[in-house]
PDB file of N, CA and C in Angstrom:
ATOM      1  N   UNK A   1     100.269  47.892   9.958  1.00  0.00           N
ATOM      2  CA  UNK A   1     100.859  48.902   9.652  1.00  0.00           C
ATOM      3  C   UNK A   1     100.240  49.238   8.316  1.00  0.00           C
ATOM      4  N   UNK A   2     100.147  48.307   7.509  1.00  0.00           N
ATOM      5  CA  UNK A   2      99.682  48.707   5.993  1.00  0.00           C
ATOM      6  C   UNK A   2      98.021  48.783   5.608  1.00  0.00           C
ATOM      7  N   UNK A   3      97.619  48.955   7.017  1.00  0.00           N
ATOM      8  CA  UNK A   3      95.730  49.071   6.774  1.00  0.00           C
ATOM      9  C   UNK A   3      95.837  50.171   6.622  1.00  0.00           C
ATOM     10  N   UNK A   4      96.246  51.323   7.149  1.00  0.00           N
ATOM     11  CA  UNK A   4      96.316  53.021   6.437  1.00  0.00           C
ATOM     12  C   UNK A   4      96.602  53.173   4.918  1.00  0.00           C
ATOM     13  N   UNK A   5      97.334  52.347   4.562  1.00  0.00           N
ATOM     14  CA  UNK A   5      98.007  53.080   3.653  1.00  0.00           C
ATOM     15  C   UNK A   5      96.635  52.370   2.375  1.00  0.00           C
ATOM     16  N   UNK A   6      96.174  51.023   2.827  1.00  0.00           N
ATOM     17  CA  UNK A   6      95.219  50.871   1.758  1.00  0.00           C
ATOM     18  C   UNK A   6      94.097  51.629   1.954  1.00  0.00           C
ATOM     19  N   UNK A   7      93.436  52.206   3.360  1.00  0.00           N
ATOM     20  CA  UNK A   7      92.230  52.898   3.488  1.00  0.00           C
ATOM     21  C   UNK A   7      92.608  54.375   2.576  1.00  0.00           C
ATOM     22  N   UNK A   8      93.702  54.833   2.937  1.00  0.00           N
ATOM     23  CA  UNK A   8      93.851  56.095   2.198  1.00  0.00           C
ATOM     24  C   UNK A   8      94.132  56.087   0.382  1.00  0.00           C
ATOM     25  N   UNK A   9      94.754  55.070   0.034  1.00  0.00           N
ATOM     26  CA  UNK A   9      94.424  54.613  -1.327  1.00  0.00           C
ATOM     27  C   UNK A   9      93.409  54.257  -1.976  1.00  0.00           C
ATOM     28  N   UNK A  10      92.137  53.973  -1.309  1.00  0.00           N
ATOM     29  CA  UNK A  10      90.695  53.520  -1.556  1.00  0.00           C
ATOM     30  C   UNK A  10      89.847  54.997  -1.512  1.00  0.00           C
ATOM     31  N   UNK A  11      90.315  55.519  -0.503  1.00  0.00           N
ATOM     32  CA  UNK A  11      89.685  57.278  -0.102  1.00  0.00           C
ATOM     33  C   UNK A  11      89.653  58.062  -1.303  1.00  0.00           C
ATOM     34  N   UNK A  12      91.453  57.929  -1.602  1.00  0.00           N
ATOM     35  CA  UNK A  12      91.650  58.904  -2.712  1.00  0.00           C
ATOM     36  C   UNK A  12      90.895  58.581  -4.148  1.00  0.00           C
ATOM     37  N   UNK A  13      91.319  57.301  -4.338  1.00  0.00           N
ATOM     38  CA  UNK A  13      90.480  56.817  -5.417  1.00  0.00           C
ATOM     39  C   UNK A  13      88.776  56.993  -5.455  1.00  0.00           C
ATOM     40  N   UNK A  14      88.263  56.853  -4.532  1.00  0.00           N
ATOM     41  CA  UNK A  14      86.669  56.841  -4.613  1.00  0.00           C
ATOM     42  C   UNK A  14      86.440  58.317  -4.766  1.00  0.00           C
ATOM     43  N   UNK A  15      87.138  58.940  -3.550  1.00  0.00           N
ATOM     44  CA  UNK A  15      86.484  60.259  -3.621  1.00  0.00           C
ATOM     45  C   UNK A  15      87.295  61.774  -3.867  1.00  0.00           C
ATOM     46  N   UNK A  16      88.801  61.407  -4.390  1.00  0.00           N
ATOM     47  CA  UNK A  16      89.298  62.412  -4.574  1.00  0.00           C
ATOM     48  C   UNK A  16      89.159  62.589  -6.311  1.00  0.00           C
ATOM     49  N   UNK A  17      89.781  60.920  -6.419  1.00  0.00           N
ATOM     50  CA  UNK A  17      89.707  60.920  -8.110  1.00  0.00           C
ATOM     51  C   UNK A  17      88.414  60.986  -8.706  1.00  0.00           C
ATOM     52  N   UNK A  18      88.092  59.811  -8.297  1.00  0.00           N
ATOM     53  CA  UNK A  18      86.546  59.553  -9.110  1.00  0.00           C
ATOM     54  C   UNK A  18      84.884  60.125  -8.494  1.00  0.00           C
ATOM     55  N   UNK A  19      85.653  61.205  -7.729  1.00  0.00           N
ATOM     56  CA  UNK A  19      84.469  62.117  -7.065  1.00  0.00           C
ATOM     57  C   UNK A  19      83.203  61.019  -6.770  1.00  0.00           C
ATOM     58  N   UNK A  20      83.101  60.379  -6.003  1.00  0.00           N
ATOM     59  CA  UNK A  20      81.864  59.451  -6.295  1.00  0.00           C
ATOM     60  C   UNK A  20      81.240  60.051  -5.133  1.00  0.00           C
ATOM     61  N   UNK A  21      79.436  59.890  -5.665  1.00  0.00           N
ATOM     62  CA  UNK A  21      78.731  60.844  -5.149  1.00  0.00           C
ATOM     63  C   UNK A  21      78.107  59.805  -4.234  1.00  0.00           C
ATOM     64  N   UNK A  22      77.115  60.172  -3.557  1.00  0.00           N
ATOM     65  CA  UNK A  22      76.185  59.138  -2.488  1.00  0.00           C
ATOM     66  C   UNK A  22      75.410  58.479  -2.985  1.00  0.00           C
ATOM     67  N   UNK A  23      74.662  58.476  -4.181  1.00  0.00           N
ATOM     68  CA  UNK A  23      74.121  57.557  -4.441  1.00  0.00           C
ATOM     69  C   UNK A  23      74.636  56.891  -5.922  1.00  0.00           C
ATOM     70  N   UNK A  24      75.876  56.740  -6.175  1.00  0.00           N
ATOM     71  CA  UNK A  24      76.676  55.888  -7.279  1.00  0.00           C
ATOM     72  C   UNK A  24      76.562  54.820  -7.153  1.00  0.00           C
ATOM     73  N   UNK A  25      76.563  54.047  -8.222  1.00  0.00           N
ATOM     74  CA  UNK A  25      76.418  52.519  -8.575  1.00  0.00           C
ATOM     75  C   UNK A  25      78.221  52.141  -8.339  1.00  0.00           C
ATOM     76  N   UNK A  26      78.949  51.678  -7.695  1.00  0.00           N
ATOM     77  CA  UNK A  26      80.278  51.182  -7.391  1.00  0.00           C
ATOM     78  C   UNK A  26      80.800  50.199  -7.722  1.00  0.00           C
ATOM     79  N   UNK A  27      81.303  49.834  -9.084  1.00  0.00           N
ATOM     80  CA  UNK A  27      82.330  48.745  -9.091  1.00  0.00           C
ATOM     81  C   UNK A  27      83.615  48.689  -8.745  1.00  0.00           C
ATOM     82  N   UNK A  28      84.303  47.852  -7.780  1.00  0.00           N
ATOM     83  CA  UNK A  28      85.582  47.533  -7.102  1.00  0.00           C
ATOM     84  C   UNK A  28      85.998  46.289  -8.061  1.00  0.00           C
ATOM     85  N   UNK A  29      86.686  46.449  -9.113  1.00  0.00           N
ATOM     86  CA  UNK A  29      87.427  45.330  -9.377  1.00  0.00           C
ATOM     87  C   UNK A  29      88.781  45.131  -8.681  1.00  0.00           C
ATOM     88  N   UNK A  30      89.063  43.722  -8.380  1.00  0.00           N
ATOM     89  CA  UNK A  30      89.712  43.232  -7.579  1.00  0.00           C
ATOM     90  C   UNK A  30      89.431  43.392  -5.996  1.00  0.00           C
ATOM     91  N   UNK A  31      88.415  43.388  -5.562  1.00  0.00           N
ATOM     92  CA  UNK A  31      87.630  43.662  -4.351  1.00  0.00           C
ATOM     93  C   UNK A  31      88.495  42.866  -3.074  1.00  0.00           C
ATOM     94  N   UNK A  32      88.872  41.972  -3.555  1.00  0.00           N
ATOM     95  CA  UNK A  32      89.372  40.966  -2.353  1.00  0.00           C
ATOM     96  C   UNK A  32      90.655  41.391  -1.517  1.00  0.00           C
ATOM     97  N   UNK A  33      91.661  42.238  -2.252  1.00  0.00           N
ATOM     98  CA  UNK A  33      92.566  43.046  -2.052  1.00  0.00           C
ATOM     99  C   UNK A  33      92.626  43.486  -1.090  1.00  0.00           C
ATOM    100  N   UNK A  34      93.630  44.110  -0.240  1.00  0.00           N
ATOM    101  CA  UNK A  34      93.490  45.174   0.811  1.00  0.00           C
ATOM    102  C   UNK A  34      93.227  46.531   0.379  1.00  0.00           C
ATOM    103  N   UNK A  35      93.379  46.901  -0.668  1.00  0.00           N
ATOM    104  CA  UNK A  35      92.851  48.250  -1.218  1.00  0.00           C
ATOM    105  C   UNK A  35      91.263  48.274  -1.802  1.00  0.00           C
ATOM    106  N   UNK A  36      91.131  46.986  -2.493  1.00  0.00           N
ATOM    107  CA  UNK A  36      89.889  46.811  -2.592  1.00  0.00           C
ATOM    108  C   UNK A  36      88.860  46.584  -1.662  1.00  0.00           C
ATOM    109  N   UNK A  37      89.258  45.746  -0.550  1.00  0.00           N
ATOM    110  CA  UNK A  37      88.577  45.727   0.705  1.00  0.00           C
ATOM    111  C   UNK A  37      87.731  47.022   1.573  1.00  0.00           C
ATOM    112  N   UNK A  38      89.161  47.953   1.506  1.00  0.00           N
ATOM    113  CA  UNK A  38      88.587  49.457   1.862  1.00  0.00           C
ATOM    114  C   UNK A  38      88.084  49.919   0.895  1.00  0.00           C
ATOM    115  N   UNK A  39      88.183  50.040   0.121  1.00  0.00           N
ATOM    116  CA  UNK A  39      87.262  50.822  -1.119  1.00  0.00           C
ATOM    117  C   UNK A  39      85.887  50.111  -1.001  1.00  0.00           C
ATOM    118  N   UNK A  40      85.727  48.695  -0.500  1.00  0.00           N
ATOM    119  CA  UNK A  40      84.011  48.331  -0.553  1.00  0.00           C
ATOM    120  C   UNK A  40      83.575  49.086   0.736  1.00  0.00           C
ATOM    121  N   UNK A  41      84.346  48.869   1.578  1.00  0.00           N
ATOM    122  CA  UNK A  41      83.946  49.470   3.188  1.00  0.00           C
ATOM    123  C   UNK A  41      83.529  50.998   3.096  1.00  0.00           C
ATOM    124  N   UNK A  42      84.552  51.694   1.945  1.00  0.00           N
ATOM    125  CA  UNK A  42      84.168  52.942   2.371  1.00  0.00           C
ATOM    126  C   UNK A  42      83.097  53.081   1.613  1.00  0.00           C
ATOM    127  N   UNK A  43      83.488  52.474   0.284  1.00  0.00           N
ATOM    128  CA  UNK A  43      81.875  53.100  -0.551  1.00  0.00           C
ATOM    129  C   UNK A  43      80.660  52.828   0.177  1.00  0.00           C
ATOM    130  N   UNK A  44      80.746  51.647   0.767  1.00  0.00           N
ATOM    131  CA  UNK A  44      79.203  51.603   1.838  1.00  0.00           C
ATOM    132  C   UNK A  44      79.124  52.313   2.812  1.00  0.00           C
ATOM    133  N   UNK A  45      79.901  52.920   3.771  1.00  0.00           N
ATOM    134  CA  UNK A  45      80.090  53.135   4.938  1.00  0.00           C
ATOM    135  C   UNK A  45      79.524  54.953   4.352  1.00  0.00           C
ATOM    136  N   UNK A  46      80.075  55.286   3.153  1.00  0.00           N
ATOM    137  CA  UNK A  46      79.659  56.322   2.884  1.00  0.00           C
ATOM    138  C   UNK A  46      78.633  57.083   1.696  1.00  0.00           C
ATOM    139  N   UNK A  47      78.443  55.996   1.057  1.00  0.00           N
ATOM    140  CA  UNK A  47      77.078  56.087   0.206  1.00  0.00           C
ATOM    141  C   UNK A  47      75.528  55.980   1.047  1.00  0.00           C
ATOM    142  N   UNK A  48      74.776  56.581  -0.064  1.00  0.00           N
ATOM    143  CA  UNK A  48      73.360  56.138   0.785  1.00  0.00           C
ATOM    144  C   UNK A  48      73.093  54.473   0.941  1.00  0.00           C
ATOM    145  N   UNK A  49      71.841  54.403   1.967  1.00  0.00           N
ATOM    146  CA  UNK A  49      71.852  53.103   2.395  1.00  0.00           C
ATOM    147  C   UNK A  49      71.320  51.949   1.166  1.00  0.00           C
ATOM    148  N   UNK A  50      71.042  52.529   0.005  1.00  0.00           N
ATOM    149  CA  UNK A  50      70.614  51.943  -1.098  1.00  0.00           C
ATOM    150  C   UNK A  50      71.881  51.596  -2.210  1.00  0.00           C
ATOM    151  N   UNK A  51      73.113  52.291  -1.942  1.00  0.00           N
ATOM    152  CA  UNK A  51      73.938  52.031  -3.035  1.00  0.00           C
ATOM    153  C   UNK A  51      74.316  50.507  -3.253  1.00  0.00           C
ATOM    154  N   UNK A  52      74.627  50.437  -4.567  1.00  0.00           N
ATOM    155  CA  UNK A  52      75.204  49.443  -4.993  1.00  0.00           C
ATOM    156  C   UNK A  52      76.682  49.401  -4.929  1.00  0.00           C
ATOM    157  N   UNK A  53      77.328  48.392  -4.553  1.00  0.00           N
ATOM    158  CA  UNK A  53      78.766  48.178  -4.338  1.00  0.00           C
ATOM    159  C   UNK A  53      79.131  46.776  -5.021  1.00  0.00           C
ATOM    160  N   UNK A  54      79.634  46.668  -5.676  1.00  0.00           N
ATOM    161  CA  UNK A  54      80.080  45.373  -6.281  1.00  0.00           C
ATOM    162  C   UNK A  54      81.514  45.078  -6.495  1.00  0.00           C
ATOM    163  N   UNK A  55      81.748  44.153  -5.662  1.00  0.00           N
ATOM    164  CA  UNK A  55      83.304  43.448  -5.748  1.00  0.00           C
ATOM    165  C   UNK A  55      83.571  42.441  -6.519  1.00  0.00           C
ATOM    166  N   UNK A  56      84.844  42.266  -6.989  1.00  0.00           N
ATOM    167  CA  UNK A  56      85.083  40.992  -7.454  1.00  0.00           C
ATOM    168  C   UNK A  56      86.001  40.350  -6.681  1.00  0.00           C
ATOM    169  N   UNK A  57      86.069  38.993  -6.833  1.00  0.00           N
ATOM    170  CA  UNK A  57      87.144  38.232  -6.446  1.00  0.00           C
ATOM    171  C   UNK A  57      87.304  36.980  -7.386  1.00  0.00           C
ATOM    172  N   UNK A  58      88.755  36.365  -7.183  1.00  0.00           N
ATOM    173  CA  UNK A  58      88.343  35.554  -8.401  1.00  0.00           C
ATOM    174  C   UNK A  58      87.653  33.907  -8.246  1.00  0.00           C
ATOM    175  N   UNK A  59      87.276  33.577  -7.481  1.00  0.00           N
ATOM    176  CA  UNK A  59      86.007  32.800  -7.421  1.00  0.00           C
ATOM    177  C   UNK A  59      84.370  33.482  -7.195  1.00  0.00           C
ATOM    178  N   UNK A  60      84.444  34.240  -7.491  1.00  0.00           N
ATOM    179  CA  UNK A  60      83.237  34.948  -6.911  1.00  0.00           C
ATOM    180  C   UNK A  60      82.534  34.765  -5.418  1.00  0.00           C
ATOM    181  N   UNK A  61      81.636  34.849  -5.100  1.00  0.00           N
ATOM    182  CA  UNK A  61      81.016  35.105  -3.664  1.00  0.00           C
ATOM    183  C   UNK A  61      81.560  33.700  -2.870  1.00  0.00           C
ATOM    184  N   UNK A  62      80.873  32.692  -3.914  1.00  0.00           N
ATOM    185  CA  UNK A  62      81.704  31.379  -3.172  1.00  0.00           C
ATOM    186  C   UNK A  62      82.989  30.946  -2.572  1.00  0.00           C
ATOM    187  N   UNK A  63      83.585  32.110  -2.974  1.00  0.00           N
ATOM    188  CA  UNK A  63      85.125  31.604  -2.332  1.00  0.00           C
ATOM    189  C   UNK A  63      85.036  32.512  -0.822  1.00  0.00           C
ATOM    190  N   UNK A  64      86.362  31.977  -0.377  1.00  0.00           N
ATOM    191  CA  UNK A  64      86.585  32.642   1.260  1.00  0.00           C
ATOM    192  C   UNK A  64      87.125  34.131   1.143  1.00  0.00           C
ATOM    193  N   UNK A  65      87.635  34.367  -0.191  1.00  0.00           N
ATOM    194  CA  UNK A  65      87.736  35.869  -0.499  1.00  0.00           C
ATOM    195  C   UNK A  65      86.413  36.754  -0.797  1.00  0.00           C
ATOM    196  N   UNK A  66      85.491  35.995  -1.467  1.00  0.00           N
ATOM    197  CA  UNK A  66      84.111  36.360  -2.006  1.00  0.00           C
ATOM    198  C   UNK A  66      83.509  36.976  -0.581  1.00  0.00           C
ATOM    199  N   UNK A  67      83.737  35.745   0.494  1.00  0.00           N
ATOM    200  CA  UNK A  67      82.898  36.032   1.277  1.00  0.00           C
ATOM    201  C   UNK A  67      83.000  37.210   2.192  1.00  0.00           C
ATOM    202  N   UNK A  68      84.931  37.642   2.304  1.00  0.00           N
ATOM    203  CA  UNK A  68      85.074  38.427   2.757  1.00  0.00           C
ATOM    204  C   UNK A  68      84.725  40.017   2.323  1.00  0.00           C
ATOM    205  N   UNK A  69      84.619  40.010   1.198  1.00  0.00           N
ATOM    206  CA  UNK A  69      84.509  40.677   0.235  1.00  0.00           C
ATOM    207  C   UNK A  69      82.726  41.232   0.738  1.00  0.00           C
ATOM    208  N   UNK A  70      81.656  40.454   0.641  1.00  0.00           N
ATOM    209  CA  UNK A  70      80.450  40.502   1.144  1.00  0.00           C
ATOM    210  C   UNK A  70      80.658  41.040   2.520  1.00  0.00           C
ATOM    211  N   UNK A  71      81.373  40.608   3.375  1.00  0.00           N
ATOM    212  CA  UNK A  71      81.453  40.893   4.992  1.00  0.00           C
ATOM    213  C   UNK A  71      81.972  42.446   4.758  1.00  0.00           C
ATOM    214  N   UNK A  72      82.243  42.834   4.046  1.00  0.00           N
ATOM    215  CA  UNK A  72      83.069  44.456   4.237  1.00  0.00           C
ATOM    216  C   UNK A  72      82.103  45.130   3.186  1.00  0.00           C
ATOM    217  N   UNK A  73      81.076  44.719   3.335  1.00  0.00           N
ATOM    218  CA  UNK A  73      79.837  45.677   2.593  1.00  0.00           C
ATOM    219  C   UNK A  73      79.002  45.853   1.591  1.00  0.00           C
ATOM    220  N   UNK A  74      79.944  44.747   0.433  1.00  0.00           N
ATOM    221  CA  UNK A  74      79.666  44.708  -0.775  1.00  0.00           C
ATOM    222  C   UNK A  74      77.775  44.318  -1.074  1.00  0.00           C
ATOM    223  N   UNK A  75      77.399  44.714  -1.916  1.00  0.00           N
ATOM    224  CA  UNK A  75      75.853  44.115  -1.939  1.00  0.00           C
ATOM    225  C   UNK A  75      75.846  43.108  -3.286  1.00  0.00           C
ATOM    226  N   UNK A  76      77.202  42.686  -3.769  1.00  0.00           N
ATOM    227  CA  UNK A  76      77.147  41.672  -4.625  1.00  0.00           C
ATOM    228  C   UNK A  76      78.444  41.373  -4.787  1.00  0.00           C
ATOM    229  N   UNK A  77      79.099  40.065  -5.370  1.00  0.00           N
ATOM    230  CA  UNK A  77      80.659  39.725  -5.674  1.00  0.00           C
ATOM    231  C   UNK A  77      80.080  38.787  -6.754  1.00  0.00           C
ATOM    232  N   UNK A  78      81.425  38.809  -7.845  1.00  0.00           N
ATOM    233  CA  UNK A  78      81.279  37.950  -8.813  1.00  0.00           C
ATOM    234  C   UNK A  78      82.974  37.708  -8.857  1.00  0.00           C
ATOM    235  N   UNK A  79      82.721  37.258  -9.877  1.00  0.00           N
ATOM    236  CA  UNK A  79      83.925  36.597 -10.649  1.00  0.00           C
ATOM    237  C   UNK A  79      84.810  38.129 -11.454  1.00  0.00           C
ATOM    238  N   UNK A  80      86.005  38.038 -11.540  1.00  0.00           N
ATOM    239  CA  UNK A  80      86.291  39.147 -12.714  1.00  0.00           C
ATOM    240  C   UNK A  80      86.046  39.461 -14.163  1.00  0.00           C
ATOM    241  N   UNK A  81      85.150  37.998 -14.261  1.00  0.00           N
ATOM    242  CA  UNK A  81      84.514  37.578 -15.971  1.00  0.00           C
ATOM    243  C   UNK A  81      84.059  39.205 -16.431  1.00  0.00           C
ATOM    244  N   UNK A  82      84.106  39.680 -17.584  1.00  0.00           N
ATOM    245  CA  UNK A  82      83.364  40.585 -18.044  1.00  0.00           C
ATOM    246  C   UNK A  82      82.151  40.536 -17.697  1.00  0.00           C
ATOM    247  N   UNK A  83      81.017  39.431 -18.395  1.00  0.00           N
ATOM    248  CA  UNK A  83      79.988  39.045 -18.839  1.00  0.00           C
ATOM    249  C   UNK A  83      79.553  38.977 -17.138  1.00  0.00           C
ATOM    250  N   UNK A  84      79.720  38.331 -16.444  1.00  0.00           N
ATOM    251  CA  UNK A  84      79.366  38.295 -14.713  1.00  0.00           C
ATOM    252  C   UNK A  84      79.256  39.745 -14.293  1.00  0.00           C
ATOM    253  N   UNK A  85      80.427  40.589 -14.730  1.00  0.00           N
ATOM    254  CA  UNK A  85      80.562  41.710 -13.953  1.00  0.00           C
ATOM    255  C   UNK A  85      79.168  42.389 -14.514  1.00  0.00           C
ATOM    256  N   UNK A  86      79.076  42.293 -15.672  1.00  0.00           N
ATOM    257  CA  UNK A  86      78.092  43.075 -16.460  1.00  0.00           C
ATOM    258  C   UNK A  86      76.569  43.133 -16.249  1.00  0.00           C
ATOM    259  N   UNK A  87      76.330  41.411 -15.481  1.00  0.00           N
ATOM    260  CA  UNK A  87      74.990  41.354 -14.730  1.00  0.00           C
ATOM    261  C   UNK A  87      74.859  42.331 -13.771  1.00  0.00           C
ATOM    262  N   UNK A  88      75.650  42.953 -13.091  1.00  0.00           N
ATOM    263  CA  UNK A  88      75.270  43.862 -12.289  1.00  0.00           C
ATOM    264  C   UNK A  88      75.103  45.273 -12.034  1.00  0.00           C
ATOM    265  N   UNK A  89      75.270  45.929 -13.484  1.00  0.00           N
ATOM    266  CA  UNK A  89      76.230  46.959 -13.957  1.00  0.00           C
ATOM    267  C   UNK A  89      74.670  47.385 -14.400  1.00  0.00           C
ATOM    268  N   UNK A  90      74.588  49.124 -14.800  1.00  0.00           N
ATOM    269  CA  UNK A  90      75.373  50.023 -15.103  1.00  0.00           C
ATOM    270  C   UNK A  90      76.052  50.192 -13.723  1.00  0.00           C
ATOM    271  N   UNK A  91      77.689  50.487 -14.244  1.00  0.00           N
ATOM    272  CA  UNK A  91      77.759  51.569 -12.927  1.00  0.00           C
ATOM    273  C   UNK A  91      78.501  53.040 -13.111  1.00  0.00           C
ATOM    274  N   UNK A  92      78.397  53.535 -11.946  1.00  0.00           N
ATOM    275  CA  UNK A  92      79.055  54.970 -12.422  1.00  0.00           C
ATOM    276  C   UNK A  92      80.263  54.947 -12.220  1.00  0.00           C
ATOM    277  N   UNK A  93      80.819  54.276 -11.107  1.00  0.00           N
ATOM    278  CA  UNK A  93      82.140  54.650 -10.737  1.00  0.00           C
ATOM    279  C   UNK A  93      82.867  53.212 -10.755  1.00  0.00           C
ATOM    280  N   UNK A  94      83.695  53.144 -11.304  1.00  0.00           N
ATOM    281  CA  UNK A  94      84.615  51.869 -11.618  1.00  0.00           C
ATOM    282  C   UNK A  94      85.866  52.015 -10.768  1.00  0.00           C
ATOM    283  N   UNK A  95      86.587  51.445  -9.640  1.00  0.00           N
ATOM    284  CA  UNK A  95      87.848  50.993  -9.042  1.00  0.00           C
ATOM    285  C   UNK A  95      88.529  49.904  -9.619  1.00  0.00           C
ATOM    286  N   UNK A  96      89.491  49.972 -10.286  1.00  0.00           N
ATOM    287  CA  UNK A  96      90.276  49.170 -11.047  1.00  0.00           C
ATOM    288  C   UNK A  96      91.814  48.767 -10.575  1.00  0.00           C
ATOM    289  N   UNK A  97      91.635  47.009 -10.012  1.00  0.00           N
ATOM    290  CA  UNK A  97      92.278  46.868  -8.951  1.00  0.00           C
ATOM    291  C   UNK A  97      93.355  45.956 -10.191  1.00  0.00           C
ATOM    292  N   UNK A  98      92.378  45.311 -11.024  1.00  0.00           N
ATOM    293  CA  UNK A  98      92.638  44.268 -12.344  1.00  0.00           C
ATOM    294  C   UNK A  98      93.352  44.691 -13.663  1.00  0.00           C
ATOM    295  N   UNK A  99      93.906  45.532 -13.544  1.00  0.00           N
ATOM    296  CA  UNK A  99      94.548  46.146 -14.644  1.00  0.00           C
ATOM    297  C   UNK A  99      94.897  45.344 -15.636  1.00  0.00           C
ATOM    298  N   UNK A 100      95.865  44.196 -15.503  1.00  0.00           N
ATOM    299  CA  UNK A 100      96.120  43.131 -16.488  1.00  0.00           C
ATOM    300  C   UNK A 100      94.879  42.575 -16.781  1.00  0.00           C
ATOM    301  N   UNK A 101      93.828  42.700 -16.675  1.00  0.00           N
ATOM    302  CA  UNK A 101      92.645  42.242 -17.705  1.00  0.00           C
ATOM    303  C   UNK A 101      92.005  42.772 -19.084  1.00  0.00           C
ATOM    304  N   UNK A 102      92.359  44.851 -18.525  1.00  0.00           N
ATOM    305  CA  UNK A 102      91.969  45.397 -19.094  1.00  0.00           C
ATOM    306  C   UNK A 102      93.167  46.491 -19.921  1.00  0.00           C
ATOM    307  N   UNK A 103      94.161  45.347 -19.850  1.00  0.00           N
ATOM    308  CA  UNK A 103      95.047  46.342 -20.656  1.00  0.00           C
ATOM    309  C   UNK A 103      94.953  46.682 -22.330  1.00  0.00           C
ATOM    310  N   UNK A 104      94.189  45.732 -22.590  1.00  0.00           N
ATOM    311  CA  UNK A 104      94.169  46.083 -24.192  1.00  0.00           C
ATOM    312  C   UNK A 104      92.902  46.476 -24.520  1.00  0.00           C
ATOM    313  N   UNK A 105      92.302  47.071 -23.790  1.00  0.00           N
ATOM    314  CA  UNK A 105      91.139  47.800 -24.444  1.00  0.00           C
ATOM    315  C   UNK A 105      90.832  48.965 -23.556  1.00  0.00           C
ATOM    316  N   UNK A 106      91.988  49.295 -22.622  1.00  0.00           N
ATOM    317  CA  UNK A 106      91.727  50.836 -22.270  1.00  0.00           C
ATOM    318  C   UNK A 106      92.590  51.584 -22.747  1.00  0.00           C
TER     319      UNK A 106
END
């Protein structure tokens, strides 16, 4: 029952609020949660074939959560660490599910 909510939330964030374009480079912080996975999936599905979609997971791509982010269509998965994320940027769209990491700087 929760799957439609995750996808509707991700769709709203990507296409109504952020107005993501077909070729935009997308970062999904907190990509291993329900809404994050839905956002990775939708960003990949509705983007151009070369679209960069990066998701974050606690232990990066080496973790089970990171592997799932990659299966959902991310071109890369990294830890939540700012330096690790920056290696894959710059980004046109950032979907933020990890607000506790950025409350001091946002």
